[in-house]
N, CA and C of each residue as an Amber inpcrd file, in Angstrom:
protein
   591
  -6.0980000  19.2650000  10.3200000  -5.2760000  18.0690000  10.2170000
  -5.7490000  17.2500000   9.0170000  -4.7190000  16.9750000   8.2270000
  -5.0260000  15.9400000   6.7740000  -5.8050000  14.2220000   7.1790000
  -5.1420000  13.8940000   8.0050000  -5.4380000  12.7400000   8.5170000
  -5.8960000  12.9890000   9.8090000  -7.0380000  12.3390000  10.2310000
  -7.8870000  11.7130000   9.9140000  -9.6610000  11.9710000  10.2930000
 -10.1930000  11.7650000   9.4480000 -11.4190000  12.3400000   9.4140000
 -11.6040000  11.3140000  10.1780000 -13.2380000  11.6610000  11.0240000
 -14.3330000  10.9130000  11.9800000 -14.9040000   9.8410000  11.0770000
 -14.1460000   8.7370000  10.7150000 -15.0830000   7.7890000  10.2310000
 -16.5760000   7.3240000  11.0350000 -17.3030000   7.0610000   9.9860000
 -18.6200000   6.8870000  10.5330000 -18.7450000   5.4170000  10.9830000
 -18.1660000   4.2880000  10.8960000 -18.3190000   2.6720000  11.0960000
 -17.2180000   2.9260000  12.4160000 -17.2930000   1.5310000  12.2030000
 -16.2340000   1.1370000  13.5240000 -14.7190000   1.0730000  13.2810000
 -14.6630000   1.0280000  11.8070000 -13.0390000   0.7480000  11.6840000
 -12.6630000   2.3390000  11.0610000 -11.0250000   3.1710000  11.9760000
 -10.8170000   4.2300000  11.5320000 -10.3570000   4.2760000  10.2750000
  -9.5880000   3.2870000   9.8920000  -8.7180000   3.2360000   8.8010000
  -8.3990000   2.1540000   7.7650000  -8.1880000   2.5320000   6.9140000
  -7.8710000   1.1460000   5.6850000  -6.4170000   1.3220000   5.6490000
  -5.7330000   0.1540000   5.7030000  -3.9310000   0.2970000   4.9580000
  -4.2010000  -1.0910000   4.1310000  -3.9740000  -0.4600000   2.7650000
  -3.9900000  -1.5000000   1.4610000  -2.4600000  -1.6760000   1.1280000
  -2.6430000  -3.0160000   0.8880000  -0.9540000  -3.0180000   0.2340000
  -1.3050000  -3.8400000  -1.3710000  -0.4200000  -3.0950000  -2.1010000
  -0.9170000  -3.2040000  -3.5630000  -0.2580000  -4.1740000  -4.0590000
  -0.6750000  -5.3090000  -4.9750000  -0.2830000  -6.5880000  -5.9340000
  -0.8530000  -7.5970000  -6.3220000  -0.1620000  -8.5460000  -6.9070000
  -1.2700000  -9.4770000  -7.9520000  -1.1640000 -10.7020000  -7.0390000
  -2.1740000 -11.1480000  -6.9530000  -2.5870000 -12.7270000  -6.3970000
  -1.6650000 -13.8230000  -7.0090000  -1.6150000 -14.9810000  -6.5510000
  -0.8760000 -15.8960000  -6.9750000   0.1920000 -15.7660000  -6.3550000
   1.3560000 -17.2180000  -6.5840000   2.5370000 -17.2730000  -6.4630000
   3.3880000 -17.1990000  -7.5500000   3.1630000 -16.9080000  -9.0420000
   4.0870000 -16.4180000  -9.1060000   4.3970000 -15.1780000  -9.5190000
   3.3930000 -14.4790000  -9.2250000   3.8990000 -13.0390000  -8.4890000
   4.5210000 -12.2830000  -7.1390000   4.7670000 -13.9540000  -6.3260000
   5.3220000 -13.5430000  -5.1480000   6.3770000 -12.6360000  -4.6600000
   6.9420000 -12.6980000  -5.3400000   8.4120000 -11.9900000  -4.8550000
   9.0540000 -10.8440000  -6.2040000   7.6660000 -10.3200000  -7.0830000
   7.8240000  -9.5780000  -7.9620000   8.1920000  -8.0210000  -7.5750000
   8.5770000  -7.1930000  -8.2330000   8.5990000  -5.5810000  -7.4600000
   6.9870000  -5.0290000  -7.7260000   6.4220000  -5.3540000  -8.1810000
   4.7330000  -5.1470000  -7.9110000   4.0640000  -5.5340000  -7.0360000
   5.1010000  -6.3080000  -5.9670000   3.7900000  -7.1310000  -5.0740000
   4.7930000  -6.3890000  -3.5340000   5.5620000  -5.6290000  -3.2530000
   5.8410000  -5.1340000  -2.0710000   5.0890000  -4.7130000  -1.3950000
   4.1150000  -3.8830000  -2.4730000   2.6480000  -3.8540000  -1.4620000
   2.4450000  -4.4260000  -0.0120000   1.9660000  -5.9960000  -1.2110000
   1.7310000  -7.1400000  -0.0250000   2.8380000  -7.3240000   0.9130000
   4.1360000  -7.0910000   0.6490000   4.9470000  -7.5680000   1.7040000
   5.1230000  -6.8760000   2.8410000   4.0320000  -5.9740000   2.5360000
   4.3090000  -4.6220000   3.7250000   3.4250000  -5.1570000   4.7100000
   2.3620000  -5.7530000   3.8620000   1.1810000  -5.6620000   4.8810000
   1.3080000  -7.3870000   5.3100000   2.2140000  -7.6900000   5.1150000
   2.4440000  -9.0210000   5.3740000   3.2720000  -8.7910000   7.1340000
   4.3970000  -7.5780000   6.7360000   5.2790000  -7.5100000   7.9590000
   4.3230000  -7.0490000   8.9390000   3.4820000  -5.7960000   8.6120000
   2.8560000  -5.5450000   9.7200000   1.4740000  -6.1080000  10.1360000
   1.5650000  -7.3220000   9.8720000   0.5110000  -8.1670000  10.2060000
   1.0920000  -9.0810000  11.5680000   2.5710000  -9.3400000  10.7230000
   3.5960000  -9.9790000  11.8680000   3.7670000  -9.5370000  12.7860000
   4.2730000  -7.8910000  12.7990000   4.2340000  -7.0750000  14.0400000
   3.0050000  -6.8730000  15.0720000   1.8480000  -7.5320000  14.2390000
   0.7540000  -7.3340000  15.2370000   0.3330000  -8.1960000  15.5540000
   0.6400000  -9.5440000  14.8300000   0.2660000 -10.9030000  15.4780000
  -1.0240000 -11.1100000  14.8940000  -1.0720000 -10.5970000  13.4270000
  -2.8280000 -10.7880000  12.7720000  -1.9200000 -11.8500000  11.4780000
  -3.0260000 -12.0540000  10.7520000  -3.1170000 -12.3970000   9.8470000
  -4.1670000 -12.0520000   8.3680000  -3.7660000 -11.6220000   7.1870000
  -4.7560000 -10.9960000   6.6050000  -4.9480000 -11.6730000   5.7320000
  -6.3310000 -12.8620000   6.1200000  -6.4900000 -14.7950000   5.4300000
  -7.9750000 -14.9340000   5.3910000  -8.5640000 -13.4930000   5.9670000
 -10.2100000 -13.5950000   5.5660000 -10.6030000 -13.1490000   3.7920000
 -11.4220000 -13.5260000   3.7310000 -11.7820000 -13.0150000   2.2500000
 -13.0950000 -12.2750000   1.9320000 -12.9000000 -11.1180000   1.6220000
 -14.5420000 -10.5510000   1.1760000 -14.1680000  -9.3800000  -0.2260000
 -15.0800000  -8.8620000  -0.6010000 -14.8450000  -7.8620000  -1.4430000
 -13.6080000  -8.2150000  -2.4070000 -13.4080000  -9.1350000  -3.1130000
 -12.2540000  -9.8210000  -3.7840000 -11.1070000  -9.3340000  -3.1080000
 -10.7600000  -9.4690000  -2.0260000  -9.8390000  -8.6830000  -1.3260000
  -9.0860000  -9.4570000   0.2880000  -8.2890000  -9.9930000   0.2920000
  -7.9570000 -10.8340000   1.6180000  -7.1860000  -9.6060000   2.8390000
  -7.8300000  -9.9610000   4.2760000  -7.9800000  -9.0560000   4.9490000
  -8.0700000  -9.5810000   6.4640000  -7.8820000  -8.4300000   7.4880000
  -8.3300000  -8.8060000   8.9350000  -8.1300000  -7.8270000   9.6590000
  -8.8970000  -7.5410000  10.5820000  -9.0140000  -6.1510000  11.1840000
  -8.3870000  -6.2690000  12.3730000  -7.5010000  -5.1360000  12.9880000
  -6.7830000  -5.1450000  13.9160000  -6.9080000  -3.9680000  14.7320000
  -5.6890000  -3.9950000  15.7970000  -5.6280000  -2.3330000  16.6720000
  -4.3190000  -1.7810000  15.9040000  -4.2220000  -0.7930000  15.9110000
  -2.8990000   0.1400000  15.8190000  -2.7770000   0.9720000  15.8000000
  -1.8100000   1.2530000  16.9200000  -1.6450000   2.5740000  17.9860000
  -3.4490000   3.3470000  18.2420000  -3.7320000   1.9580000  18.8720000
  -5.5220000   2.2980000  19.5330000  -6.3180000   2.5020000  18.6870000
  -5.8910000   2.4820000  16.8940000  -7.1110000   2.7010000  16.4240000
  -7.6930000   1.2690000  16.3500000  -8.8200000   1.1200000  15.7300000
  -9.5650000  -0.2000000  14.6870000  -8.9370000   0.2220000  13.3370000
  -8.2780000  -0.8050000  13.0710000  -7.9010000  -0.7280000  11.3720000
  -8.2230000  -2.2820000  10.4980000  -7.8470000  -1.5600000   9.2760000
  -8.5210000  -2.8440000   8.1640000  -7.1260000  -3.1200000   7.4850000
  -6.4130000  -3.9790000   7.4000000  -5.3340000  -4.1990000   6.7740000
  -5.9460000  -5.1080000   5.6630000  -5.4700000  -4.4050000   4.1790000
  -6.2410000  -5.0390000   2.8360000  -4.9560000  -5.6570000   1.5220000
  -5.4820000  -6.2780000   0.9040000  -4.7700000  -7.4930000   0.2530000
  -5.5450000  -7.3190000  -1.1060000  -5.8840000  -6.1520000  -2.1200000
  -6.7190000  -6.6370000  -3.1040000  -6.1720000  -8.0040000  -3.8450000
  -7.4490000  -8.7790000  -3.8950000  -7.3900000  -9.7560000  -4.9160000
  -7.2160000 -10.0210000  -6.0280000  -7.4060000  -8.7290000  -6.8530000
  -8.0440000  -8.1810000  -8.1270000  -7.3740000  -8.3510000  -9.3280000
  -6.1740000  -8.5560000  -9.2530000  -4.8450000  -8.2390000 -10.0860000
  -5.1500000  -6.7650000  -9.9000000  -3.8680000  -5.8970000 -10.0030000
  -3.1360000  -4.4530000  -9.6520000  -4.5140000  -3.8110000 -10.7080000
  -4.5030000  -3.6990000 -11.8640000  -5.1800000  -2.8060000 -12.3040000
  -6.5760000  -2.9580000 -12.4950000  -7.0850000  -3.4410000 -11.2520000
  -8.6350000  -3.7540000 -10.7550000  -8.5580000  -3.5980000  -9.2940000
  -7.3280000  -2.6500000  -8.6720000  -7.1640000  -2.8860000  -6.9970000
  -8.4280000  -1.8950000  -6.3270000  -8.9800000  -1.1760000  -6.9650000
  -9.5130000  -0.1630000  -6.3350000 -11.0290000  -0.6160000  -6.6570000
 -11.5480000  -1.7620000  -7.1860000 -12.6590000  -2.5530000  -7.1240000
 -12.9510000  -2.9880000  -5.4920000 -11.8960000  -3.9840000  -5.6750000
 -11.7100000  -4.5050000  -3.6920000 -11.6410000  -3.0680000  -2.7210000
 -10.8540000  -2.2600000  -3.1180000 -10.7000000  -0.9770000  -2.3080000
 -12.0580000  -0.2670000  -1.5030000 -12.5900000   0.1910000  -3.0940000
 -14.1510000   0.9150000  -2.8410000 -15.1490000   0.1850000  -2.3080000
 -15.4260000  -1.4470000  -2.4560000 -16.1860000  -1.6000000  -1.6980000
 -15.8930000  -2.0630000  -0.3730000 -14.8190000  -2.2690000   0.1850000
 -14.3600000  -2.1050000   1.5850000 -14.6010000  -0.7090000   2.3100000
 -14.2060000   0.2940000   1.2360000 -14.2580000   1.9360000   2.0780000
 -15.8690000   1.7170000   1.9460000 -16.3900000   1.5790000   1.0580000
 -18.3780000   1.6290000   1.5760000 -18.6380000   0.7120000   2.0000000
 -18.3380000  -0.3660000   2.3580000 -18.9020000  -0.8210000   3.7560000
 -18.6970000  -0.8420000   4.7040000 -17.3350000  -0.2130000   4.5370000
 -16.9170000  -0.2650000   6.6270000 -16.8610000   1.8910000   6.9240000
 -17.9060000   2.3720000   5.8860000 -17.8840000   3.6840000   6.1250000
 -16.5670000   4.8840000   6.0970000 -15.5560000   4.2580000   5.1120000
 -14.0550000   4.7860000   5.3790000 -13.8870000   6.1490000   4.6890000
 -13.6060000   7.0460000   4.9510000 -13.4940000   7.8450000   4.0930000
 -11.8090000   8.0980000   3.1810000 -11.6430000   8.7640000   2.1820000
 -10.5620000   8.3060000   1.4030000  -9.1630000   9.2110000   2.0000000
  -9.2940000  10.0100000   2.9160000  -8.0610000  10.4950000   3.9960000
  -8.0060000   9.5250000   4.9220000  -8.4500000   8.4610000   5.3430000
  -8.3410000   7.1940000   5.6450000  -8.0010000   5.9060000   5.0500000
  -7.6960000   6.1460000   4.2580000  -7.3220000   5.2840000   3.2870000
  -5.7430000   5.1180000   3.2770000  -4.6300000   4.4660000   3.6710000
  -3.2390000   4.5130000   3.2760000  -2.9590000   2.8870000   2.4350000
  -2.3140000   3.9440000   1.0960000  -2.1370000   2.5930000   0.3280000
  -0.2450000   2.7160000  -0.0150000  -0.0220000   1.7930000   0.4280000
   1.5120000   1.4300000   0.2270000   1.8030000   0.6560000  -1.1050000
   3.2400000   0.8640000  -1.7310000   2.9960000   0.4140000  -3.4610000
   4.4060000   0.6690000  -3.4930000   4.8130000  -0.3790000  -4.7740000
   5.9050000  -0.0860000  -5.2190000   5.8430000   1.5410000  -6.2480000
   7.2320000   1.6880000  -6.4640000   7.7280000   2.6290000  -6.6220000
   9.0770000   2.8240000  -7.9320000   8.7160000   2.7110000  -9.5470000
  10.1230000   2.6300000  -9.7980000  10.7950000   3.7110000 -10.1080000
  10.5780000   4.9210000  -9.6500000  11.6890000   5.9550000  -9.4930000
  12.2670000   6.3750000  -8.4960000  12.1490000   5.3010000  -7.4730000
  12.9940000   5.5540000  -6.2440000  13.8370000   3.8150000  -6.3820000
  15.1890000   4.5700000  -5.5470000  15.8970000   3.4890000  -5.4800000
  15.4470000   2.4890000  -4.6010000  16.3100000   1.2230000  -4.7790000
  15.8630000   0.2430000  -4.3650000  15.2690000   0.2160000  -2.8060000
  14.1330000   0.0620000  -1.9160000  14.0740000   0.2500000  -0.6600000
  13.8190000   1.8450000   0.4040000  14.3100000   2.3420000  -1.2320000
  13.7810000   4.1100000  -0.8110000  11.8190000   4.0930000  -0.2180000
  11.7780000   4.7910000   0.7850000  10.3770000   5.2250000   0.9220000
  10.2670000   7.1050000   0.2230000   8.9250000   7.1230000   0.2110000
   8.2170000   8.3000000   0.0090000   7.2100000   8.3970000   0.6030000
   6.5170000   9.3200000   1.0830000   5.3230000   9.6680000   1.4140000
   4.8100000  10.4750000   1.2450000   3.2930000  10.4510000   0.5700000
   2.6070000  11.3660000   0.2820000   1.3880000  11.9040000   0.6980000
   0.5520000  12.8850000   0.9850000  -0.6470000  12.6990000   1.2410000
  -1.8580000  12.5700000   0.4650000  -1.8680000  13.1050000  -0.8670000
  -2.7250000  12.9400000  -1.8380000  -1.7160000  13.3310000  -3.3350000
  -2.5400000  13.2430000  -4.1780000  -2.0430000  12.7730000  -5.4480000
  -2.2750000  12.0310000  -6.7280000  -1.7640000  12.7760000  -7.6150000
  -2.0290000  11.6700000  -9.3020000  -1.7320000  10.3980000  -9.0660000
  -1.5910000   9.5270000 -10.2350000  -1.6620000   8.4490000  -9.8680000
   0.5460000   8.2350000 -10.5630000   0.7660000   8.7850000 -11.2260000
   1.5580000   8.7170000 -11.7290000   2.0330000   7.7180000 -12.7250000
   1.2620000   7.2290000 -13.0670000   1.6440000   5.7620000 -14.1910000
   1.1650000   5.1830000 -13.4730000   0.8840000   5.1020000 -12.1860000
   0.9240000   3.7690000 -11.8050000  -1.0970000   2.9460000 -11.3540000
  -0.7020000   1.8830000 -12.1290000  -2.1290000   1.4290000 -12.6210000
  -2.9160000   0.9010000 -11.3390000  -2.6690000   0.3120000 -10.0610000
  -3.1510000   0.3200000  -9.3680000  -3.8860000   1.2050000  -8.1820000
  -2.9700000   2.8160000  -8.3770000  -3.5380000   4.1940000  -7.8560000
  -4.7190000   4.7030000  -9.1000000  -4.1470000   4.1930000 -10.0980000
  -5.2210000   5.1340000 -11.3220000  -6.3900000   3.7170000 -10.6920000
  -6.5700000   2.9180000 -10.5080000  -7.6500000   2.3850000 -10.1940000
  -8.7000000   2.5680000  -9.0070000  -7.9570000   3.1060000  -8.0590000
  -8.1940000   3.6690000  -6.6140000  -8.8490000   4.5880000  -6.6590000
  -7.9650000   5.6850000  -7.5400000  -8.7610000   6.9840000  -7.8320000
 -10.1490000   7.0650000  -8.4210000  -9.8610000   6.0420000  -9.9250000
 -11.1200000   6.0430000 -10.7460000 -12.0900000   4.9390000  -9.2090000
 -11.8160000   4.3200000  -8.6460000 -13.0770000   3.6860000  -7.9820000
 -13.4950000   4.7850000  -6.8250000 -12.8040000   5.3570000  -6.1550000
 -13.3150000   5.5760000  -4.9480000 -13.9520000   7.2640000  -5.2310000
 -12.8400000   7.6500000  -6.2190000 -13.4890000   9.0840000  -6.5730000
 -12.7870000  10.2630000  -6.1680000 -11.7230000  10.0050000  -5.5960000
 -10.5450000  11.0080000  -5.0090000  -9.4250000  10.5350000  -5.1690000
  -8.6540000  11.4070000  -4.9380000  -7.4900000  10.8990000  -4.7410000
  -6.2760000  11.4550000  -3.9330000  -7.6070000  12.2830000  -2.8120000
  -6.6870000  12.5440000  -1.4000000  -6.9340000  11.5750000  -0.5200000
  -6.2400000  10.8920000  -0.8250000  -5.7680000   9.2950000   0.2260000
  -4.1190000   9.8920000   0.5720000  -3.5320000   8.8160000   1.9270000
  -2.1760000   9.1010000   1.7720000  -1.6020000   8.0220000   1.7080000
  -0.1610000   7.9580000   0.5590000   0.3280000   6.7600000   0.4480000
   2.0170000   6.6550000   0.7450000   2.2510000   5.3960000   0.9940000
   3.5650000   4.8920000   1.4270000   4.4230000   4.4600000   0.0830000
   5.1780000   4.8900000  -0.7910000   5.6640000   4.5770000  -2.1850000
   7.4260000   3.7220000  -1.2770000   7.3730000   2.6120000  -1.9490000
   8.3850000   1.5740000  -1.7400000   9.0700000   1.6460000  -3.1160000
  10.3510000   2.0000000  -3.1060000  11.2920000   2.0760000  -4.5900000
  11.9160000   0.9270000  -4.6810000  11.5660000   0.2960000  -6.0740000
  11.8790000  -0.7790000  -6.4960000  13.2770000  -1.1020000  -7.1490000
  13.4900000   0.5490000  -7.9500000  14.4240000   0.4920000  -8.4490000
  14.1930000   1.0810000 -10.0830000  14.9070000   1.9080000 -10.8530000
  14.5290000   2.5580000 -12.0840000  14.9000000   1.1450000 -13.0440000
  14.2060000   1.2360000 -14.2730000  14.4150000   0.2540000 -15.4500000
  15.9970000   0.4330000 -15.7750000  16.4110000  -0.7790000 -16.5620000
  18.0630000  -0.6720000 -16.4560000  18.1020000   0.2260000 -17.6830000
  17.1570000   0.3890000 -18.6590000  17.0500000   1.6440000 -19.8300000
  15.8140000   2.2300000 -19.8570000  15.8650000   3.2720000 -20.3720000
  14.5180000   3.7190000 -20.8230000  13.7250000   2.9370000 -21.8310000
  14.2370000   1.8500000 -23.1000000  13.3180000   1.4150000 -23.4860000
  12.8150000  -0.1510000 -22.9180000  13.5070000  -0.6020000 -22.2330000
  12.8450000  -1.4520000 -21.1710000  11.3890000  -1.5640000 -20.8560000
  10.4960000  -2.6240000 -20.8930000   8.7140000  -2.5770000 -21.0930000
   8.9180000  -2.5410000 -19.3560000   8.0880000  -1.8950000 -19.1310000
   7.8750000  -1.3410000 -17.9200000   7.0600000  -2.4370000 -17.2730000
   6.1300000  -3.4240000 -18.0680000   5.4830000  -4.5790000 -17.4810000
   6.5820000  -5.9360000 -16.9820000   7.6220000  -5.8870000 -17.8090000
   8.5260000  -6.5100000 -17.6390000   9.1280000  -6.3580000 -16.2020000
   9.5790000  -5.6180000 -16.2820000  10.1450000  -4.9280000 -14.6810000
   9.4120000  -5.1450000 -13.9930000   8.3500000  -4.2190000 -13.4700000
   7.2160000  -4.6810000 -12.4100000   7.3430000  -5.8470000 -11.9260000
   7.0410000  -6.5130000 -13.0220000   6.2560000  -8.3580000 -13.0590000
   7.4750000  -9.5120000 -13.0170000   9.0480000  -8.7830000 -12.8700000
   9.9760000  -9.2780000 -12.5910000  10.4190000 -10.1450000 -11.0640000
  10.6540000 -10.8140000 -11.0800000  11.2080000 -10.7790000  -9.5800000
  12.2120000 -10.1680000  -8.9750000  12.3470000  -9.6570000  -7.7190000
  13.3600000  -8.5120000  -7.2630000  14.4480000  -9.7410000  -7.1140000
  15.9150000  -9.3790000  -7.0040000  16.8300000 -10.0870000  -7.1320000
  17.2220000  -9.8840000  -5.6710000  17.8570000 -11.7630000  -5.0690000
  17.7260000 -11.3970000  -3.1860000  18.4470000 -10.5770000  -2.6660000
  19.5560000  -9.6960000  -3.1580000  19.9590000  -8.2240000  -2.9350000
  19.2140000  -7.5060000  -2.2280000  18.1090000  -7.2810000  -3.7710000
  16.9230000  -6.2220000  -3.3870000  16.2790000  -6.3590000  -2.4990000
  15.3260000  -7.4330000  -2.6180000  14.5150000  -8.1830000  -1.4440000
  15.1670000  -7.8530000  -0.2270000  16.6910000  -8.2260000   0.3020000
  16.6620000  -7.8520000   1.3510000  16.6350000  -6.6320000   1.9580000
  17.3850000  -5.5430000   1.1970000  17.1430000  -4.3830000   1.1600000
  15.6990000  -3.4970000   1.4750000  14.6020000  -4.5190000   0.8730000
  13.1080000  -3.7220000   1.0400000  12.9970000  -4.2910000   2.6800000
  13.4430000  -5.6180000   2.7690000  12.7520000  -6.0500000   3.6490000
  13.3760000  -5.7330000   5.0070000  14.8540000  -5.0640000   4.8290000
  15.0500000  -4.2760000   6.2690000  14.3390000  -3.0010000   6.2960000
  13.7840000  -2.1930000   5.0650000  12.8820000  -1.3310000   6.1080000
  11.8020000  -1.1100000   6.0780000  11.3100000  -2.5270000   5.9820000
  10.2120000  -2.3570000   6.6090000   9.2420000  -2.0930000   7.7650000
  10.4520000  -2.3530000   8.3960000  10.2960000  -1.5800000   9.5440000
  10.0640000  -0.1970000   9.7770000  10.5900000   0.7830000   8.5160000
  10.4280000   2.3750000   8.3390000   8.9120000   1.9710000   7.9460000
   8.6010000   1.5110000   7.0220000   6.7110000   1.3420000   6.4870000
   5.9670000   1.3500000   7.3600000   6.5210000   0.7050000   8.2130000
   5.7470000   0.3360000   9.4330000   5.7230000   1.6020000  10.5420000
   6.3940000   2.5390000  10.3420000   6.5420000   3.2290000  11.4630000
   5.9470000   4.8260000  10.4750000   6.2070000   4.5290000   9.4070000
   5.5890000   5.5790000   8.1340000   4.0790000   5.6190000   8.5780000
   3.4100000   4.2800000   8.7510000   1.9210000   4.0990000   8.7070000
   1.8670000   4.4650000   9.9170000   2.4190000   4.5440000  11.2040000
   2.2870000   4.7620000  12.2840000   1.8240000   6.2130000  12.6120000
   2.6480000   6.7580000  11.7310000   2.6260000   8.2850000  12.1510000
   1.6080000   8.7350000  11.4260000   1.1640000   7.8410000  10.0670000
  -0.0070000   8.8220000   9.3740000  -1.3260000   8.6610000  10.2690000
  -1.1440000   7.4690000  10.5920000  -2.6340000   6.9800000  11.5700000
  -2.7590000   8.6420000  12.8870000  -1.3750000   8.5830000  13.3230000
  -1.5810000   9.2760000  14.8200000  -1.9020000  11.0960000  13.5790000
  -1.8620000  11.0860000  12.8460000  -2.0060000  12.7100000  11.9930000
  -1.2370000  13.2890000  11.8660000  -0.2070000  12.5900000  11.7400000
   1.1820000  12.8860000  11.6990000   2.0450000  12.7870000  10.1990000
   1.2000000  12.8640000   9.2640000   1.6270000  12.7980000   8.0900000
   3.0800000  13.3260000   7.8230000   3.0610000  15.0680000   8.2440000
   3.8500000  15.8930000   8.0580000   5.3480000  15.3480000   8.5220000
   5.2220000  14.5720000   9.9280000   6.8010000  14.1750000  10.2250000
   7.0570000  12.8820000   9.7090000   5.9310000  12.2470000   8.8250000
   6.7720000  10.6110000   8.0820000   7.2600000  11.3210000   6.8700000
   6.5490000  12.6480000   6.2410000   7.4630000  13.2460000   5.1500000
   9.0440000  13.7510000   5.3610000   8.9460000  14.0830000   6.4010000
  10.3650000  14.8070000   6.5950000  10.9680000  13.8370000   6.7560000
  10.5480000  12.7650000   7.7650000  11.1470000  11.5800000   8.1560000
  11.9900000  10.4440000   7.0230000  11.4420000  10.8850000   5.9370000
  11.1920000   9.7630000   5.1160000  11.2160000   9.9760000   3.1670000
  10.5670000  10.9900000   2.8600000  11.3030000  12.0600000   1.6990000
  12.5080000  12.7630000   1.6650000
């Protein structure tokens, strides 16, 4: 089974949701990350408002495990600073690790799921990888939506705000994210792919 190794600490699992601090990156397509881990904080009645490892956070149950729901602080292309030293201190190993992230080659609200993997452009996985040292983690990819051209600056986009169309669109399924992370926790990777690719 891909997921999940015998962590050695008390907490089984990390779910990071990827984006930049501040408000006004709030409602950017780089910060869905956070909005994931915002909903399923709601669904669990936590809040993730502690701070350690430049990283805002709070540990919860789901579906019986101990989990770490994470918030790097870092700005995106320093996320895997906050990452690595959360996985070494709470003993996590990196098939424990699920990091959810925007996505701009999927349409707007599209999921993907993967279990390990390049980083693909994208600067907050290339940070994950370069910190933790792998990059068989499994992740939840949230589609933001493709650039309206190819020569379009790709920082632009990201760092855009989603238009309330979009927004609402991500934010009805989040409820799929939520049920994506569900199944990777139980080792169930294989049916959030079918489910969900």
């Amino acid at each position: 089974m891909f997921f999940k190794k015998k962590a050695q600490g008390p907490i089984s699992a990390m779910i990071v949701g990827l984006g930049n601090p501040g408000a006004k990156y709030q409602n950017t397509r780089h910060n869905v990350g956070f909005c994931a881990i915002d909903h399923i904080c709601k669904k669990l009645g936590c809040n993730a408002d502690k701070l350690k490892f430049q990283g805002l956070y709070c540990r919860t149950k789901m579906g019986g495990d101990e989990v770490l729901l994470l918030k790097p602080q870092t700005f995106m292309n320093e996320s895997g600073k906050s990452v690595s030293q959360f996985a070494s201190f709470f003993k996590i190993p990196p098939e424990n690790i699920i990091v959810i992230f925007d996505d701009v080659s999927l349409d707007v609200g599209k999921l993907r799921v993967r279990r390990k993997g390049s980083a693909g452009g994208h600067n907050g996985i290339k940070s994950i990888i370069s910190c933790i040292g792998s990059e068989d983690f499994p992740r939840v990819k949230i589609g933001v939506g493709k650039k309206p051209h190819p020569d379009y600056d790709l920082a632009d986009w990201v760092l855009a705000a989603l238009p309330i169309k979009d927004r609402e669109t991500i934010s009805d399924n989040m409820d799929s994210v939520y049920d994506a992370v569900c199944d990777i926790l139980k080792g169930d990777c294989e049916k959030a792919m079918a489910k969900y690719n």
